[in-house]
Coordinates of C-alpha atoms in Angstrom, one line a residue:
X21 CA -31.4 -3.5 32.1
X22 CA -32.6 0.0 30.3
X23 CA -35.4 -1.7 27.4
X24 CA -36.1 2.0 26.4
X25 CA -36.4 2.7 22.6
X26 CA -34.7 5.2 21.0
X27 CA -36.5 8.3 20.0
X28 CA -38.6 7.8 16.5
X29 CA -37.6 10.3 13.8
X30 CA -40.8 12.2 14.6
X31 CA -40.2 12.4 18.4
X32 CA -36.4 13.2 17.8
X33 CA -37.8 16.2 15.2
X34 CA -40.3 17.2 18.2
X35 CA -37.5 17.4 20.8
X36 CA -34.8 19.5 18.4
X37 CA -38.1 21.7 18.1
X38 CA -38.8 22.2 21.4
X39 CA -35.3 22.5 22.6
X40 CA -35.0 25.6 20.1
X41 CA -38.0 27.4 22.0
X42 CA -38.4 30.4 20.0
X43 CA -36.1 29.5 17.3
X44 CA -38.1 27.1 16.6
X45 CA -39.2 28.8 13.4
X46 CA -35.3 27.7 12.4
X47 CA -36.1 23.7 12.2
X48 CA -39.4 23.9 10.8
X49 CA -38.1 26.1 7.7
X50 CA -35.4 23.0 7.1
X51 CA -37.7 20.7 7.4
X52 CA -40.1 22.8 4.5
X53 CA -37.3 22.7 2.4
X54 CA -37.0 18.6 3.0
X55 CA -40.6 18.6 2.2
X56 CA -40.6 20.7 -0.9
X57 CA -38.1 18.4 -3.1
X58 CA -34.2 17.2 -3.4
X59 CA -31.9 19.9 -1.2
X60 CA -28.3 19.7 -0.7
X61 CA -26.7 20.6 2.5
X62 CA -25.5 23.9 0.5
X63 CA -28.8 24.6 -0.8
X64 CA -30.5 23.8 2.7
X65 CA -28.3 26.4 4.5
X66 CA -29.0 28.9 2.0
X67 CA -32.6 29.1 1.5
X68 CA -33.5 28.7 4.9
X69 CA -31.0 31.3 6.5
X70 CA -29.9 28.2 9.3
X71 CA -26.8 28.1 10.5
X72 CA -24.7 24.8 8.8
X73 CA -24.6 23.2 12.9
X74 CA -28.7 23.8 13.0
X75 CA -29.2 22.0 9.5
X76 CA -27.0 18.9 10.8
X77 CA -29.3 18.6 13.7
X78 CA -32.3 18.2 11.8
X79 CA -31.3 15.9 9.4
X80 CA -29.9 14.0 12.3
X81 CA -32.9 14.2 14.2
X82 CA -35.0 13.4 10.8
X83 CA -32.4 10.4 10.2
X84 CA -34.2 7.3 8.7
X85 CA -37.4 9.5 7.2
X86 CA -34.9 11.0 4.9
X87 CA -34.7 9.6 1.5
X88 CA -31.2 9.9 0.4
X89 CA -29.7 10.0 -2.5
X90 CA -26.1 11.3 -3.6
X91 CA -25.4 14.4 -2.1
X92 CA -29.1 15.4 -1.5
X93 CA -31.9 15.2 1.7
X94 CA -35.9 15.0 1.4
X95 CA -38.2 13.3 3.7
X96 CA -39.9 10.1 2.3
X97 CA -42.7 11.0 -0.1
X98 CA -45.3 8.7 2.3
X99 CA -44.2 10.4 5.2
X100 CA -44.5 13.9 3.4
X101 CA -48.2 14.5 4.3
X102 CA -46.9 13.5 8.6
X103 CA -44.7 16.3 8.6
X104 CA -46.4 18.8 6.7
X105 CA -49.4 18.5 9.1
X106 CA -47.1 18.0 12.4
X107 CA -45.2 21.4 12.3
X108 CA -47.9 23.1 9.5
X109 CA -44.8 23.4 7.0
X110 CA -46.9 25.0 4.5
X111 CA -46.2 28.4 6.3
X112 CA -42.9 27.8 6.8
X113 CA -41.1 27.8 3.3
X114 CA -37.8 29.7 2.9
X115 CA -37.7 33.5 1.4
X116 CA -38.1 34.2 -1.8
X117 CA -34.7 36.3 -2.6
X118 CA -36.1 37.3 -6.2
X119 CA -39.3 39.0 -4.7
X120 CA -40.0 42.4 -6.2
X121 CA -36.7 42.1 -8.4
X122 CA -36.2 43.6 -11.8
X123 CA -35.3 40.9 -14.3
X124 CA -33.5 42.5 -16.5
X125 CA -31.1 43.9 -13.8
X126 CA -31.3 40.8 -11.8
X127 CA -29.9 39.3 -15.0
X128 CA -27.6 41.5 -15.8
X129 CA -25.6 41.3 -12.0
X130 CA -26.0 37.5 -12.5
X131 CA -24.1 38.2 -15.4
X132 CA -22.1 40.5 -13.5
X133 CA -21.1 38.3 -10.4
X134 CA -20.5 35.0 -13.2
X135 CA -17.6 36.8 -14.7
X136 CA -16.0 38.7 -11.7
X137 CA -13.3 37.1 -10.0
X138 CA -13.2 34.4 -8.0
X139 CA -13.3 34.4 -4.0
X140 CA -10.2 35.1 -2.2
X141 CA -9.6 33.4 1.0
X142 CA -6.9 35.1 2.3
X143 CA -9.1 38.0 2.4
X144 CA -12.3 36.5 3.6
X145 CA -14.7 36.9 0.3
X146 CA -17.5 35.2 0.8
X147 CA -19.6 36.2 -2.1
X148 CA -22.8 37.4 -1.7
X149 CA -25.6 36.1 -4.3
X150 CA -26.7 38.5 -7.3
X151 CA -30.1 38.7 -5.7
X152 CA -28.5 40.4 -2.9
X153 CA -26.3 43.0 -4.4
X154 CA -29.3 44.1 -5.9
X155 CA -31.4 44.0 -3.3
X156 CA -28.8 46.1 -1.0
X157 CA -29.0 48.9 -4.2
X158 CA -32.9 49.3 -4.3
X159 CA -33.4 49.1 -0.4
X160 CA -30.9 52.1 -0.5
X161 CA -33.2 53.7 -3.3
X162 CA -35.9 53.5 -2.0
X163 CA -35.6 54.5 2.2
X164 CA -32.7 57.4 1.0
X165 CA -32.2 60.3 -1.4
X166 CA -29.2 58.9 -3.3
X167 CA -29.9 61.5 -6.6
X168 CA -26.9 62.9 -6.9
X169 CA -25.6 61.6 -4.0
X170 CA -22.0 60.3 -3.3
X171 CA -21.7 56.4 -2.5
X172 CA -18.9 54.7 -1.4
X173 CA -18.3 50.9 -1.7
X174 CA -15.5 50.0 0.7
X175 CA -14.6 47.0 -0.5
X176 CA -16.7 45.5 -2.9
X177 CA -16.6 41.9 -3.9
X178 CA -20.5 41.5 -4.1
X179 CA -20.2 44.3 -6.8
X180 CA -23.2 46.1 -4.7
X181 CA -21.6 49.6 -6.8
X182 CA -22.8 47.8 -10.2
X183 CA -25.9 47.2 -8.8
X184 CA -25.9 51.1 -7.4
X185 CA -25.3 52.0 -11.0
X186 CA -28.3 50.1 -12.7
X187 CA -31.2 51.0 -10.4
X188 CA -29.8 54.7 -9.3
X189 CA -27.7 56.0 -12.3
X190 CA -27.7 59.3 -10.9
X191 CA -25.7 58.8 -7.7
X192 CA -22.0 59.2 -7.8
X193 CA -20.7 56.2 -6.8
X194 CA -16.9 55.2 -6.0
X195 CA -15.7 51.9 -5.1
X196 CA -12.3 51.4 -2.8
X197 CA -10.9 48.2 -3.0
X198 CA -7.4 46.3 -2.1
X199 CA -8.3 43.5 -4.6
X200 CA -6.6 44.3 -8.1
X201 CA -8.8 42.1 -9.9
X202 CA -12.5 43.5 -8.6
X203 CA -10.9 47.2 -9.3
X204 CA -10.0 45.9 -13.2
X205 CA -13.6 44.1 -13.5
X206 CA -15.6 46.9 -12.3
X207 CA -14.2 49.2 -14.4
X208 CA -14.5 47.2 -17.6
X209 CA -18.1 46.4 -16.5
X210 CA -18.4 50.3 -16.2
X211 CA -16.8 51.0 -19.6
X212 CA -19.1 48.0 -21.2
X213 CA -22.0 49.5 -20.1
X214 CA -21.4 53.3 -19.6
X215 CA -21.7 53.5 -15.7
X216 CA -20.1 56.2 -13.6
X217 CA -17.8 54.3 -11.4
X218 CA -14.9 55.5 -9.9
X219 CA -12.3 53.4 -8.5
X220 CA -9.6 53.5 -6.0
X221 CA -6.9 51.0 -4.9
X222 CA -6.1 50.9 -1.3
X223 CA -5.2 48.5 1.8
X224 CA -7.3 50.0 4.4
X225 CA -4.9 48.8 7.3
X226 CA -2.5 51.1 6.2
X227 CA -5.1 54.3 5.3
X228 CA -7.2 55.7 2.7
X229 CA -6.7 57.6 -0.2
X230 CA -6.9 61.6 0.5
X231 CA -9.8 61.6 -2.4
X232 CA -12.4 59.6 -0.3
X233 CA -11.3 61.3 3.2
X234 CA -15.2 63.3 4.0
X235 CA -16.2 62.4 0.5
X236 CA -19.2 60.2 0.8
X237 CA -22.9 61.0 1.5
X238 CA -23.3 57.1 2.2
X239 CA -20.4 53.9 3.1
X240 CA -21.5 50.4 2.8
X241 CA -19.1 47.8 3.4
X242 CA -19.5 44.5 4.0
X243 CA -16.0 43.6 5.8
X244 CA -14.1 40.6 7.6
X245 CA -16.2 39.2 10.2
X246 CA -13.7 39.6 12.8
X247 CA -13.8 42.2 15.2
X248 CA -10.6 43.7 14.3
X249 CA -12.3 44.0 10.5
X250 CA -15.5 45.4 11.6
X251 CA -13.4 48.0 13.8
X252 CA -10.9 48.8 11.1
X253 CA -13.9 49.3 8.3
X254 CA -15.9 51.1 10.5
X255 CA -13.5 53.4 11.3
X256 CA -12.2 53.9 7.9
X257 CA -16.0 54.2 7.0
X258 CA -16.4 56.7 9.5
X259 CA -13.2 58.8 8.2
X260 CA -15.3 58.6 4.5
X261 CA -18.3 60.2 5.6
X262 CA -19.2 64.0 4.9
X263 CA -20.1 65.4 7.7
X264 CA -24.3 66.2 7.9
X265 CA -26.7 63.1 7.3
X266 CA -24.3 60.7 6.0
X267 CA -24.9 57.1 7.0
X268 CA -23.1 54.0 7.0
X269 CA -24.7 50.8 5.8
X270 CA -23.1 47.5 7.0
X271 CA -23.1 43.9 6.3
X272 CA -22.9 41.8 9.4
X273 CA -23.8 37.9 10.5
X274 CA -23.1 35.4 13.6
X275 CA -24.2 32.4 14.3
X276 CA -27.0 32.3 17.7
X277 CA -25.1 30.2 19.0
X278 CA -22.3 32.8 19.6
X279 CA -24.3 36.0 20.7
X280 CA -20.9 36.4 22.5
X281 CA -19.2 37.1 19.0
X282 CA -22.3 39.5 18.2
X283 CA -22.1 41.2 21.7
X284 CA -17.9 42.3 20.7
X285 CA -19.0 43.4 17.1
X286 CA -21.5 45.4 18.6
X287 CA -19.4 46.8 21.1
X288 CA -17.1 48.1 18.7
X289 CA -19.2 49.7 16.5
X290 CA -20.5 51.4 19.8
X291 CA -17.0 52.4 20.8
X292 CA -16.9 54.2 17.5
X293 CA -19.9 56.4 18.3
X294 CA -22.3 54.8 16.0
X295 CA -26.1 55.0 16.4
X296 CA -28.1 51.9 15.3
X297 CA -31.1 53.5 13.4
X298 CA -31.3 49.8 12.1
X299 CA -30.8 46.2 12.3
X300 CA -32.6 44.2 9.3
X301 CA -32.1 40.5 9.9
X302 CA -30.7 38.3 7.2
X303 CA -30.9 40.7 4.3
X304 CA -28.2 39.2 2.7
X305 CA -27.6 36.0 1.5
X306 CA -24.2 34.4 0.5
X307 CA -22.7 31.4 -1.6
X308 CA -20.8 30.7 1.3
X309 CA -20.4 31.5 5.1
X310 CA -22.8 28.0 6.1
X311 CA -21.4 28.7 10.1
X312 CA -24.3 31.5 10.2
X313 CA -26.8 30.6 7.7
X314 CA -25.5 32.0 4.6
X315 CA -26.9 35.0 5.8
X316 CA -25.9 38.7 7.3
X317 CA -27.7 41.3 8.6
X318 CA -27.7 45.1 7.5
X319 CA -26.6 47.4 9.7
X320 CA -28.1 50.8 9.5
X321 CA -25.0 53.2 11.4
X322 CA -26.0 56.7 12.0
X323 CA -22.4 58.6 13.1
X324 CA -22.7 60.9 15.8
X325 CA -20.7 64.1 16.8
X326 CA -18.2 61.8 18.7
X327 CA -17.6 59.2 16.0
X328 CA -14.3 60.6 13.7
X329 CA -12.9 61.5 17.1
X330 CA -12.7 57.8 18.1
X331 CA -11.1 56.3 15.0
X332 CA -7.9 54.6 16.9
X333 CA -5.2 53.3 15.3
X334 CA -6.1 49.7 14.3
X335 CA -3.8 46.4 13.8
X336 CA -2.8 45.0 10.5
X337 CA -4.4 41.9 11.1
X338 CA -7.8 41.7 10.8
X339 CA -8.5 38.7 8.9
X340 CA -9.3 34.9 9.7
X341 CA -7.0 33.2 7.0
X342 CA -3.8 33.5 5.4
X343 CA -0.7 35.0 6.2
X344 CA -2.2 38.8 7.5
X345 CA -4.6 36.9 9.2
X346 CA -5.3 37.9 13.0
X347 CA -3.9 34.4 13.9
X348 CA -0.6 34.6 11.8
X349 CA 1.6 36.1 13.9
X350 CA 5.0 36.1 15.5
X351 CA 9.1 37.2 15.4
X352 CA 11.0 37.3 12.4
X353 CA 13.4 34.7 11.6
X354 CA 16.4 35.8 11.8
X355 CA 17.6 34.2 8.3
X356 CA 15.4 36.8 6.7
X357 CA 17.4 40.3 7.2
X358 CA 20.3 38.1 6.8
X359 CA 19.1 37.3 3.9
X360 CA 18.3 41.2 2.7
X361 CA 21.7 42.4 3.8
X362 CA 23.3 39.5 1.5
X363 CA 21.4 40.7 -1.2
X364 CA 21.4 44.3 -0.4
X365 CA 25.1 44.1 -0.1
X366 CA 24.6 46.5 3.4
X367 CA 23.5 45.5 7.1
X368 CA 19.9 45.3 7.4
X369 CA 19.3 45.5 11.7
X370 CA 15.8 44.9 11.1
X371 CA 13.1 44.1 8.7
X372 CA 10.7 47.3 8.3
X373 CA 7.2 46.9 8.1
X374 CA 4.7 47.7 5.1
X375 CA 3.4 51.0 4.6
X376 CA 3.1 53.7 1.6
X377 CA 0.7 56.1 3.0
X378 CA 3.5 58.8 2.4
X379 CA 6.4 58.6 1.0
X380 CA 9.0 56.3 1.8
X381 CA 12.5 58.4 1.8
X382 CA 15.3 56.7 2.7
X383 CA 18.9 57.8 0.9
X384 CA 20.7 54.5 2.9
X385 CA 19.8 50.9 1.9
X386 CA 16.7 49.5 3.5
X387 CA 14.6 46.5 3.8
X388 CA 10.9 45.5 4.3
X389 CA 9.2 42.8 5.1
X390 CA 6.0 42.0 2.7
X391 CA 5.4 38.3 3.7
X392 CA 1.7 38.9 4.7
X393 CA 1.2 40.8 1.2
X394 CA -1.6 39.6 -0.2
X395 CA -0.6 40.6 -4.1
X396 CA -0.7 44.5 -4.3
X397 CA 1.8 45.6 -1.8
X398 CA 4.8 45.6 -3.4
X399 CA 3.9 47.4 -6.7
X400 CA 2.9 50.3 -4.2
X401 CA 6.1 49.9 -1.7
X402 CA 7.7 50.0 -5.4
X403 CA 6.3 53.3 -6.0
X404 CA 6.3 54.4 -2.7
X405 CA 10.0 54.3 -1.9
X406 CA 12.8 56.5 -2.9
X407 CA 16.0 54.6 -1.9
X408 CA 19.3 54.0 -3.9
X409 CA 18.8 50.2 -3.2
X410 CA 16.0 48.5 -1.4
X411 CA 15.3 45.1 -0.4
X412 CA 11.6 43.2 0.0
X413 CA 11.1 39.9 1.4
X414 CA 7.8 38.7 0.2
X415 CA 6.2 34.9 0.0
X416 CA 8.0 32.3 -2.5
X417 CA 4.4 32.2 -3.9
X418 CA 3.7 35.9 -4.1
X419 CA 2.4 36.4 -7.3
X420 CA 4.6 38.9 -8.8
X421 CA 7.1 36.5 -9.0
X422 CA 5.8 32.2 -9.8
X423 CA 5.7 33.4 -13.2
X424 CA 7.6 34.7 -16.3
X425 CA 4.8 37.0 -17.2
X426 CA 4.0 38.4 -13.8
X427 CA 8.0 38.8 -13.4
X428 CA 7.9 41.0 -16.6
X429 CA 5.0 42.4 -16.3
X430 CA 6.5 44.0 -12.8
X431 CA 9.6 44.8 -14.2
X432 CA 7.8 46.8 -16.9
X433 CA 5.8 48.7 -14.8
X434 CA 8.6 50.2 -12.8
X435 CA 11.7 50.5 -15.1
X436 CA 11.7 53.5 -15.3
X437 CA 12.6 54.2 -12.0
X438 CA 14.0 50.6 -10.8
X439 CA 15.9 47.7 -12.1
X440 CA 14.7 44.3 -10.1
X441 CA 16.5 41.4 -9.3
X442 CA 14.3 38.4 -7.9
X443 CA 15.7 35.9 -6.0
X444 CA 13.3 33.0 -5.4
X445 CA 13.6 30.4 -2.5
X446 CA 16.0 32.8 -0.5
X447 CA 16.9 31.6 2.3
X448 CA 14.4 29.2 2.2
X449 CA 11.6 27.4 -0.1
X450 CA 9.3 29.6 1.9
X451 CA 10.5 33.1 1.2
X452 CA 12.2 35.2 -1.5
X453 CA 13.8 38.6 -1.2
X454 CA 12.9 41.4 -4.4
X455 CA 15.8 43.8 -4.6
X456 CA 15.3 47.2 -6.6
X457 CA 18.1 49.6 -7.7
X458 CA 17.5 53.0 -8.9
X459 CA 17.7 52.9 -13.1
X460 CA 18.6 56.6 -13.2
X461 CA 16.5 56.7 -16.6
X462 CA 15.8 60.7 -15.7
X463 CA 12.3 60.1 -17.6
X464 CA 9.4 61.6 -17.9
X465 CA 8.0 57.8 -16.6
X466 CA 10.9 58.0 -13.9
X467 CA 9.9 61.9 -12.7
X468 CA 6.0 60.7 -12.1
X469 CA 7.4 57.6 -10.5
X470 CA 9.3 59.0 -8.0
X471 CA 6.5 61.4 -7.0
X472 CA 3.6 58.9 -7.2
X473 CA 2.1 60.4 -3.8
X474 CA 1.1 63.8 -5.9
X475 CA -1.6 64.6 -7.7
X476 CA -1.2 63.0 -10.8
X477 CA -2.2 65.9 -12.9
X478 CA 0.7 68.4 -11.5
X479 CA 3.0 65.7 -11.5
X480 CA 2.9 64.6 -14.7
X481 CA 2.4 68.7 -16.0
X482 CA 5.9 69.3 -14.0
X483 CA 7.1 65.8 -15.6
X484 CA 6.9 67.2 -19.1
X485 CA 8.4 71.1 -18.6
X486 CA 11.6 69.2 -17.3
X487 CA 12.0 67.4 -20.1
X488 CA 11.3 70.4 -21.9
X489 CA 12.8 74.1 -22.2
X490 CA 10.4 75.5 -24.1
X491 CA 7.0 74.1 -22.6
X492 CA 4.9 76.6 -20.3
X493 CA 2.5 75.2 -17.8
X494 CA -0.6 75.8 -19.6
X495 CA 0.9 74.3 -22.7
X496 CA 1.9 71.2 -20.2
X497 CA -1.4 71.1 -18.9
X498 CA -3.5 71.0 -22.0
X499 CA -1.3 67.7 -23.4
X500 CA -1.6 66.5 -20.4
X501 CA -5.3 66.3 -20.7
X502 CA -5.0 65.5 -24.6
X503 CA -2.8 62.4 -23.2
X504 CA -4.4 61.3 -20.2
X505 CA -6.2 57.6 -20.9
X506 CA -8.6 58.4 -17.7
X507 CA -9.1 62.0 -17.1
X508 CA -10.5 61.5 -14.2
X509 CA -7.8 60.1 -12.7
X510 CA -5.3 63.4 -12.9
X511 CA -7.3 64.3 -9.6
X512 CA -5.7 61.0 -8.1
X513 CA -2.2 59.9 -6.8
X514 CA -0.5 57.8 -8.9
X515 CA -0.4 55.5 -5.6
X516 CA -4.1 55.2 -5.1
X517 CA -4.7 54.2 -9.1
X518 CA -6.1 50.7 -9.7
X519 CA -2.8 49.0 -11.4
X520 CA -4.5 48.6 -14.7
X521 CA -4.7 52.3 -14.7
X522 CA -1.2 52.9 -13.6
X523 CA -0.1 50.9 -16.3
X524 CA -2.4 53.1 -18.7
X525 CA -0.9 56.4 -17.4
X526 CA 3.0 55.0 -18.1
X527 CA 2.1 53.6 -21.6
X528 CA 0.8 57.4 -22.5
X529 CA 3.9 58.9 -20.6
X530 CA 6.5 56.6 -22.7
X531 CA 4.4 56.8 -25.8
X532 CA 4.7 61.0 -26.1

């Protein structure tokens, strides 16, 4: 029979540290933090920079030392001075995220980051802490000339362009974003305060506005941690940059346990042509993201000569949840066209896919499927399309259509150019099918519309001679300017507007 005693909390501790070899820096920072007072699991994982598996194994190992109470760890105050000693914990406390930090702007993107919107999901925000957006601005400061620069923020959830805009109000910075909702609250930020933001709506799996193509001096992007995402923003990134000594700036973080994951993000920033001229380990932090610590590292990607030659042609799905996720896949039902044509009242062979990059011009009836649309795609397939009669079929939950308000709210925006019918749970509690039919209002609303892929500016110049005899262009132009609720924007398609601001731009329209 085996008498042998099971390891002591101590011993257990000593093994996990030794096993870790030279990670070993890893356990002894959790076990600071259950030295230095009460730490929840969340709270362990994101001081320390751990991974969420790493912190289980020392509390674990640490098992009856703890004292335990609620939802919070900490070793046993008489065993405090033990540990301390053992593994000289005094050294081995976690960052301090708000060294060298401005108050004042620290509390201001505090502010900032409280009243954004909340994470999405279905497109992999994990939001990074206020300390870190402003962190990412003044590294960028102070290693880069940025005066007068042009920034881009592809994506931008962390709000790292607000944080641009308080410690380096000189740089012209432009944020490109599929999320409606961080487009609307950066923009009322910037109005609230006076920053020089520009924004831009886009789905980067189906391309990027002409505005931003060569535009930027500088990219940073913190993208879906999925190879596919890390490809697809790269090489949109790369597509951004002006050619010269333009850089790209990337947030990126995996677990040690799966270098393997690392090795294939790597690889594809690589197979883009990209030049590491840096790798700073766990400079950001997260509220969020526990599998690797909380933490990401910034990439520092130099382009070479090679890189905008390698830009292939990406997949749509490059997410980890949801329904465009890189796991959601698989045939159409057949129910669904059927379901179109019923509606359409014409044969639908197949369900086309998303995609308003140019213009959609069709004269025959025609469907598309939007069932992975996360919210914005079919406002733009809306504006996008010219069709006598087209069908969509999007989620029964999109959210254009579970309410009244959003219902109207959609109908307003494009009445000008189509009538909607909405048919929820068709065919099934799962799906519904959108169908538009050309109003035939002849507008000025109706003319931009149906030419939201031009530069707003001409369009909406052209819009008002024909609906006037008498108007020459530069008369057309100057109202146009006099009118225009965003001036900037008449150097932007309609298509690429934020949808606030396409809302703006019909409201002035209708209003003349």
């Amino acid at each position: 029979m085996d008498n042998a005693q099971p390891p002591t909390p101590i011993e257990a501790v000593r093994a996990l540290h030794a096993e870790y070899g030279l990670l070993g820096h890893h356990v002894r920072r959790v076990l600071a933090e259950l030295t230095s007072g009460p730490r929840s699991l969340d709270e362990l994982i994101r001081r320390t920079g751990v991974s969420r598996r790493t912190v289980e194994q020392v509390l674990t190992a640490v098992g009856d030392d703890l004292d335990e109470g609620g939802d919070v760890h900490r070793i046993k105050d008489s065993l405090l001075p033990l540990y301390r000693q053992e593994w000289s914990l005094d050294t081995a406390s976690a960052v301090d995220t708000e060294a060298g930090l401005d108050a004042g702007a620290l509390q201001a993107m505090r502010g900032f980051v409280t009243s954004g919107p909340r994470p999405e999901a279905a497109l992999d925000h994990v939001t990074a802490t206020p300390e870190t957006a402003l962190r990412r601005a003044m590294w960028l400061r102070d290693n880069y000339d940025l005066d007068g620069k042009k920034v881009l923020c592809l994506g931008d959830h962390d709000l790292t362009s607000l944080a641009l805009a308080l410690v380096v109000p000189s740089a012209q910075v432009r944020v490109v974003d599929l999320d409606e909702r961080i487009l609307r609250h950066i923009d009322a930020v910037a109005a609230e305060r006076g920053f020089s933001i520009g924004t831009t709506h886009a789905d980067l799996r189906f391309g990027l506005p002409p505005a931003v193509e060569g535009w930027a001096d500088a990219v940073f992007t913190d993208p879906p941690y999925t190879p596919e995402g890390i490809g697809l923003f790269s090489t949109r990134a790369a597509e951004c940059l002006a050619p010269g000594h333009s850089r790209m700036f990337l947030a990126y973080g995996y677990s040690p346990r799966t270098p393997a994951l690392g090795l294939k993000v790597q690889q594809e920033l690589l197979r883009l042509g990209f030049v590491f001229e840096a790798i700073l380990p766990q400079f950001n932090r997260y509220f969020g993201a526990q599998a690797i610590g909380s933490a990401s590292d910034l990439y520092v990607c130099q382009p070479t000569s090679h890189t905008r030659k390698l830009a292939l042609r990406q997949d749509q799905a490059i997410y980890t949840h949801g329904p465009q996720s890189v796991e959601a896949s698989g045939e159409v039902p057949a129910a669904l066209p059927e379901a179109a044509a019923e509606r359409l009242g014409a044969p639908v062979a197949e369900l086309r896919r998303a995609g308003w990059t140019r213009p959609v011009r069709e004269s025959a009836p025609v469907a598309f499927d939007l069932r992975a649309d996360p919210g914005p795609w079919l406002l733009r397939m809306l504006l996008a399309c010219s069709a006598q009669k087209v069908a969509f079929v999007v989620s029964n939950n999109h959210p254009d259509i579970t309410s009244e308000r959003a219902q109207s709210e959609l109908r307003d925006l494009v009445a000008a150019k189509y009538r909607l019918k909405l048919h929820r749970s068709t065919p099934d509690g799962k799906h519904a099918v959108v169908v538009a039919e050309r109003a035939g209002t002849e507008s000025a609303a109706d003319f931009v519309l149906q030419r939201a892929h031009g530069k707003l500016g001409n369009i909406w110049r052209e819009a008002l001679i024909a609906q006037s005899e008498d108007l020459t262009k530069r008369q057309a132009r100057e109202e146009v300017a006099e009118l225009a609720p965003h001036p900037d924007d008449l150097e932007l398609r309609l298509i690429d507007l934020p949808r606030h601001r396409i809302a703006d731009v019909l409201r002035a329209i209708t209003a003349r």
